[in-house]
CSV table of C-alpha atoms in Angstrom, one decimal:
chain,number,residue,atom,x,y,z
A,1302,UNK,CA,0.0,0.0,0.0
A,1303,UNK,CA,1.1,3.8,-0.8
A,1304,UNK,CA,1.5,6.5,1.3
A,1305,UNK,CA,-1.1,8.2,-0.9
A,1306,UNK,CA,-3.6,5.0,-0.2
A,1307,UNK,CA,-2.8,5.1,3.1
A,1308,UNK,CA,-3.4,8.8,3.4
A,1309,UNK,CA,-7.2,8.4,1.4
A,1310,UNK,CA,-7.6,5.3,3.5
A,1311,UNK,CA,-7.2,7.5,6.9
A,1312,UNK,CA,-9.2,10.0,5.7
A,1313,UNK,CA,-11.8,7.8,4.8
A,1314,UNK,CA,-12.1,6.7,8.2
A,1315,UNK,CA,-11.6,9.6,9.6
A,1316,UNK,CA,-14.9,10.8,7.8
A,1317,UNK,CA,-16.7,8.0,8.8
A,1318,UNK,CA,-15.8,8.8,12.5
A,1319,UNK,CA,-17.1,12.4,12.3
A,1320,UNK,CA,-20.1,11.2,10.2
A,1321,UNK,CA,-20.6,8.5,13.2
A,1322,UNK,CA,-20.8,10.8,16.0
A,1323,UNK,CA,-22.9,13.7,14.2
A,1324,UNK,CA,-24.8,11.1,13.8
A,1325,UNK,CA,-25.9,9.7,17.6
A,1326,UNK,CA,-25.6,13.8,17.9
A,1327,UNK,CA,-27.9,14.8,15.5
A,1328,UNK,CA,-26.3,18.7,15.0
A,1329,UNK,CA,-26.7,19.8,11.3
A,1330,UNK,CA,-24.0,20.5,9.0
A,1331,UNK,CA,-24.9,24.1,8.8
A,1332,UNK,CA,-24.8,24.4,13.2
A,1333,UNK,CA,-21.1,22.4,13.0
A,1334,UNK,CA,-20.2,24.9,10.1
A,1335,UNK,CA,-20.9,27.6,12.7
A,1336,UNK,CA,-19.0,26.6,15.6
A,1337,UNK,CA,-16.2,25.3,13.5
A,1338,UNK,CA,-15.6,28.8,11.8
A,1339,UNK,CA,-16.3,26.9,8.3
A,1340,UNK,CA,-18.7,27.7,5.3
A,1341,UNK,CA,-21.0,25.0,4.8
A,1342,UNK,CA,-19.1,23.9,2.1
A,1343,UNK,CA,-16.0,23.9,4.4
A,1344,UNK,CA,-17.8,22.0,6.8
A,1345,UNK,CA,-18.6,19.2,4.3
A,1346,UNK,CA,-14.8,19.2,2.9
A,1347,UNK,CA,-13.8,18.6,6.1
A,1348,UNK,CA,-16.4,15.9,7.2
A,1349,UNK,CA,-16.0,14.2,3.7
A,1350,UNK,CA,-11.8,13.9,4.9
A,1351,UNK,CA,-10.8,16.6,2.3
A,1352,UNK,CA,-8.4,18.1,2.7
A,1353,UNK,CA,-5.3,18.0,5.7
A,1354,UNK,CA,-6.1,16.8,8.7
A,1355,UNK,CA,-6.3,19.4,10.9
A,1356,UNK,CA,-6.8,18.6,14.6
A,1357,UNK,CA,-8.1,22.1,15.6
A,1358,UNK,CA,-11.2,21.5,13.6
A,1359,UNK,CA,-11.2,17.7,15.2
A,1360,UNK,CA,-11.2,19.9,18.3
A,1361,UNK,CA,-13.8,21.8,17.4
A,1362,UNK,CA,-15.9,19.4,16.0
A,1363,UNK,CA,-15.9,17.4,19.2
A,1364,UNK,CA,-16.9,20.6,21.2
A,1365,UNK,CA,-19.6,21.3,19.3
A,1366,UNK,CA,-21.0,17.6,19.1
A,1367,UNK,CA,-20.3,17.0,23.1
A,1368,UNK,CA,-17.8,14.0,22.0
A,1369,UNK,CA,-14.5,13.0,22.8
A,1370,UNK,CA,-11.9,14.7,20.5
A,1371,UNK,CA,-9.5,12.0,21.5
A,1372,UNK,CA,-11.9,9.5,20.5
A,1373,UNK,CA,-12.1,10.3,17.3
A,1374,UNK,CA,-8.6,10.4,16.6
A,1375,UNK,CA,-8.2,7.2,18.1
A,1376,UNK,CA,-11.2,5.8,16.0
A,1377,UNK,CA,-9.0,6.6,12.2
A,1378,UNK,CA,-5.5,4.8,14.1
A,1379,UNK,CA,-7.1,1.8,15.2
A,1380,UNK,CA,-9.2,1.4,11.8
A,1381,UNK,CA,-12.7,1.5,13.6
A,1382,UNK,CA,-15.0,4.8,13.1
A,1383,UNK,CA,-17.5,3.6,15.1
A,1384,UNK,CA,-15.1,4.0,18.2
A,1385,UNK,CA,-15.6,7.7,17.6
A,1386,UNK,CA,-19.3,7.4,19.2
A,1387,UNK,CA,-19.2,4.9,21.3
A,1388,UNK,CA,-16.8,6.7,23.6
A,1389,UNK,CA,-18.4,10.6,22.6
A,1390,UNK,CA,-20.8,9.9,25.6
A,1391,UNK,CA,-18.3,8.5,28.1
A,1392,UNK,CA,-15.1,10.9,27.1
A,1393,UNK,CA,-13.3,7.0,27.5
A,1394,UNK,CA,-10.7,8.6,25.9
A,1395,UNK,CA,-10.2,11.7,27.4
A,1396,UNK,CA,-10.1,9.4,31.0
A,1397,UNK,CA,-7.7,7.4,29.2
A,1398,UNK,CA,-5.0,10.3,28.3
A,1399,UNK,CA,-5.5,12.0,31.7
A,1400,UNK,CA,-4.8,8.7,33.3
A,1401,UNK,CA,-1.9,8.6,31.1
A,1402,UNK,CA,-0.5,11.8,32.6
A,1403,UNK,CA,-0.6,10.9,35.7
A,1404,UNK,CA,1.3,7.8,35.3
A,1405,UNK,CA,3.9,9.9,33.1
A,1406,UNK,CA,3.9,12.5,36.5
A,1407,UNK,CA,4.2,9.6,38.9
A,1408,UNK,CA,6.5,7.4,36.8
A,1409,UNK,CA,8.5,9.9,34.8
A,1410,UNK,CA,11.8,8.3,33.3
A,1411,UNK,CA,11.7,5.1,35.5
A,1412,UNK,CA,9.1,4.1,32.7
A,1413,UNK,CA,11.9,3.2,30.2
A,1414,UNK,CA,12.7,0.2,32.9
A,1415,UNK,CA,9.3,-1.8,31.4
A,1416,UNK,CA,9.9,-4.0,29.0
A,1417,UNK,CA,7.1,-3.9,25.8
A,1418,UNK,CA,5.8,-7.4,27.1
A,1419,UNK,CA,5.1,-5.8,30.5
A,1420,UNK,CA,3.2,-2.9,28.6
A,1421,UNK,CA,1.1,-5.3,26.4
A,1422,UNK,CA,0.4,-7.9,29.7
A,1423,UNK,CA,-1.3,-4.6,31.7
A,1424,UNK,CA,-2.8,-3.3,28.7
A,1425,UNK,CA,-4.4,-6.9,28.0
A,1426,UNK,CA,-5.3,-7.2,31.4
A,1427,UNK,CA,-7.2,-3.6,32.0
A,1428,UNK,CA,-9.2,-3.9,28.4
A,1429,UNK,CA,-10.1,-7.7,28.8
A,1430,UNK,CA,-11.3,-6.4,32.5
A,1431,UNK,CA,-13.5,-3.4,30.9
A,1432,UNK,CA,-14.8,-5.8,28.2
A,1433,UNK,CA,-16.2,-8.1,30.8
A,1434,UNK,CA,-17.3,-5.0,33.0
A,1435,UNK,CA,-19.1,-3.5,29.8
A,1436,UNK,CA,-20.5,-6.9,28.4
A,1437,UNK,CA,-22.2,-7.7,32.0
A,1438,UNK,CA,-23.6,-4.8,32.3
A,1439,UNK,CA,-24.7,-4.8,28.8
A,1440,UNK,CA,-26.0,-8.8,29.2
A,1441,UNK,CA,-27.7,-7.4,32.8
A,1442,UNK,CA,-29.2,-4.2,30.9
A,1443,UNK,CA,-31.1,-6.3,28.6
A,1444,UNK,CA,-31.9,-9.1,30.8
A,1445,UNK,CA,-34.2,-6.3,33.2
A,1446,UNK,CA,-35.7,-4.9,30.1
A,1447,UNK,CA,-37.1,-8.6,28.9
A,1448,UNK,CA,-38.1,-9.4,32.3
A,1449,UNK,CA,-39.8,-5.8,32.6
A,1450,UNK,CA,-41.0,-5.2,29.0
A,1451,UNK,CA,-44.6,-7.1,30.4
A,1452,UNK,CA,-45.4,-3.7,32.1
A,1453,UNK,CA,-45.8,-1.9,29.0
A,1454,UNK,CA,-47.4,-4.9,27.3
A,1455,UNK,CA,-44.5,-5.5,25.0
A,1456,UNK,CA,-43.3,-8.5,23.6
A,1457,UNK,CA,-40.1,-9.9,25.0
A,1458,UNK,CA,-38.8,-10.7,21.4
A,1459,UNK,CA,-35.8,-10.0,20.2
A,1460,UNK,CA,-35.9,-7.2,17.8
A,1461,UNK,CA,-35.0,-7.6,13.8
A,1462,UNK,CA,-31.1,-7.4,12.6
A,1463,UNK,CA,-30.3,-5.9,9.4
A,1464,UNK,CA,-27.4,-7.6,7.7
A,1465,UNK,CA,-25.8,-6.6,4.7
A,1466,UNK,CA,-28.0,-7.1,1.4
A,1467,UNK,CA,-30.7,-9.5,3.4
A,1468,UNK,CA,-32.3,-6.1,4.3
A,1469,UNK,CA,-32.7,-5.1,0.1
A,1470,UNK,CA,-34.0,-9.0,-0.2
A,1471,UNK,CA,-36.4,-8.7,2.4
A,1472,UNK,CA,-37.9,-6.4,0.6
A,1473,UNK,CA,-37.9,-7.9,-2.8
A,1474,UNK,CA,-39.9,-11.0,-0.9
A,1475,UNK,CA,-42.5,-8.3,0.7
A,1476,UNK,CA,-42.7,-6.9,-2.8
A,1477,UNK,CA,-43.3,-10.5,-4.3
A,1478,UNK,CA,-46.1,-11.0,-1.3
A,1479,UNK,CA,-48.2,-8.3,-2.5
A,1480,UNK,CA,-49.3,-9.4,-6.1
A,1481,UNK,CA,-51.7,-6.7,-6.6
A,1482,UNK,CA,-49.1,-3.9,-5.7
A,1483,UNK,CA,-52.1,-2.0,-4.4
A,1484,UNK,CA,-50.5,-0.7,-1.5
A,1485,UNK,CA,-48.0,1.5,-3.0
């Protein structure tokens, strides 16, 4: 792979990221335009993952949108936009870099004593800890809603997944259900 490809590649994501958090955010180009100091047009260079990257309007863009600026950044390195919002609500991130500095504060040079395999053993430790942390509480989220749904009178099933091009053939078949076609 190029520079150039990986360049359009990181841009790519990096537009997918911002597009991903305006869109759990739901501010309007125009509004982000504003508080960004951009034309409209500007705004939608920028989101699209024209131009430079320039990490003031990352700033900015994560100001206005109440996200994690970090996040985002994170989210094009690690090859996964959808990191951008799932930590915009929790500033994971942000936590992340300030616990960072104080181990940097506390450690200082001392640091240069840990061997890589000592680095990767804590790191593996502390995310497989906040997996299972996240996952229960997800599993134990879920688990009260079916058992409480009743109250409401909803149904405890499990809703519909989308996947890929099964969506556009569901709805050839609903198509091929209605002969008639009255009901368009």
């Amino acid at each position: 792979m190029s520079g150039k490809d990986s360049e359009n590649d990181k841009r790519s994501l990096l537009s997918r990221a911002l597009r991903a958090v305006r869109a759990i955010r739901k501010i309007k180009p125009r509004a982000l335009a504003a508080a960004l100091g951009l034309s409209l047009r500007g705004y939608q260079n920028f989101e699209a993952g024209g131009g430079q990257l320039n990490i003031d309007h990352v700033m900015a863009f994560a100001r206005a949108n109440d996200a994690d600026p970090i996040g985002i950044l994170a989210a094009v390195q690690i090859g996964k936009p959808e990191f951008a919002a799932w930590v915009a609500q929790n500033k994971a991130m942000i936590a992340f870099m300030i616990t960072l500095q104080e181990f940097a504060e506390d450690t200082g040079e001392a640091m240069t004593r840990l061997e890589t395999t000592t680095w990767v053993s804590a790191y593996r430790e502390m995310f497989k800890g906040l997996s299972e942390k996240a996952l229960a509480s997800q599993a134990q989220d879920a688990a009260w809603l079916a058992q409480n749904a009743g109250r409401l009178g909803l149904g405890a099933e499990p809703p519909l997944q989308a996947e890929g091009d099964d969506a556009a053939s569901d709805e050839d078949e609903a198509e091929d259900d209605d002969p008639a076609g009255d009901d368009r």
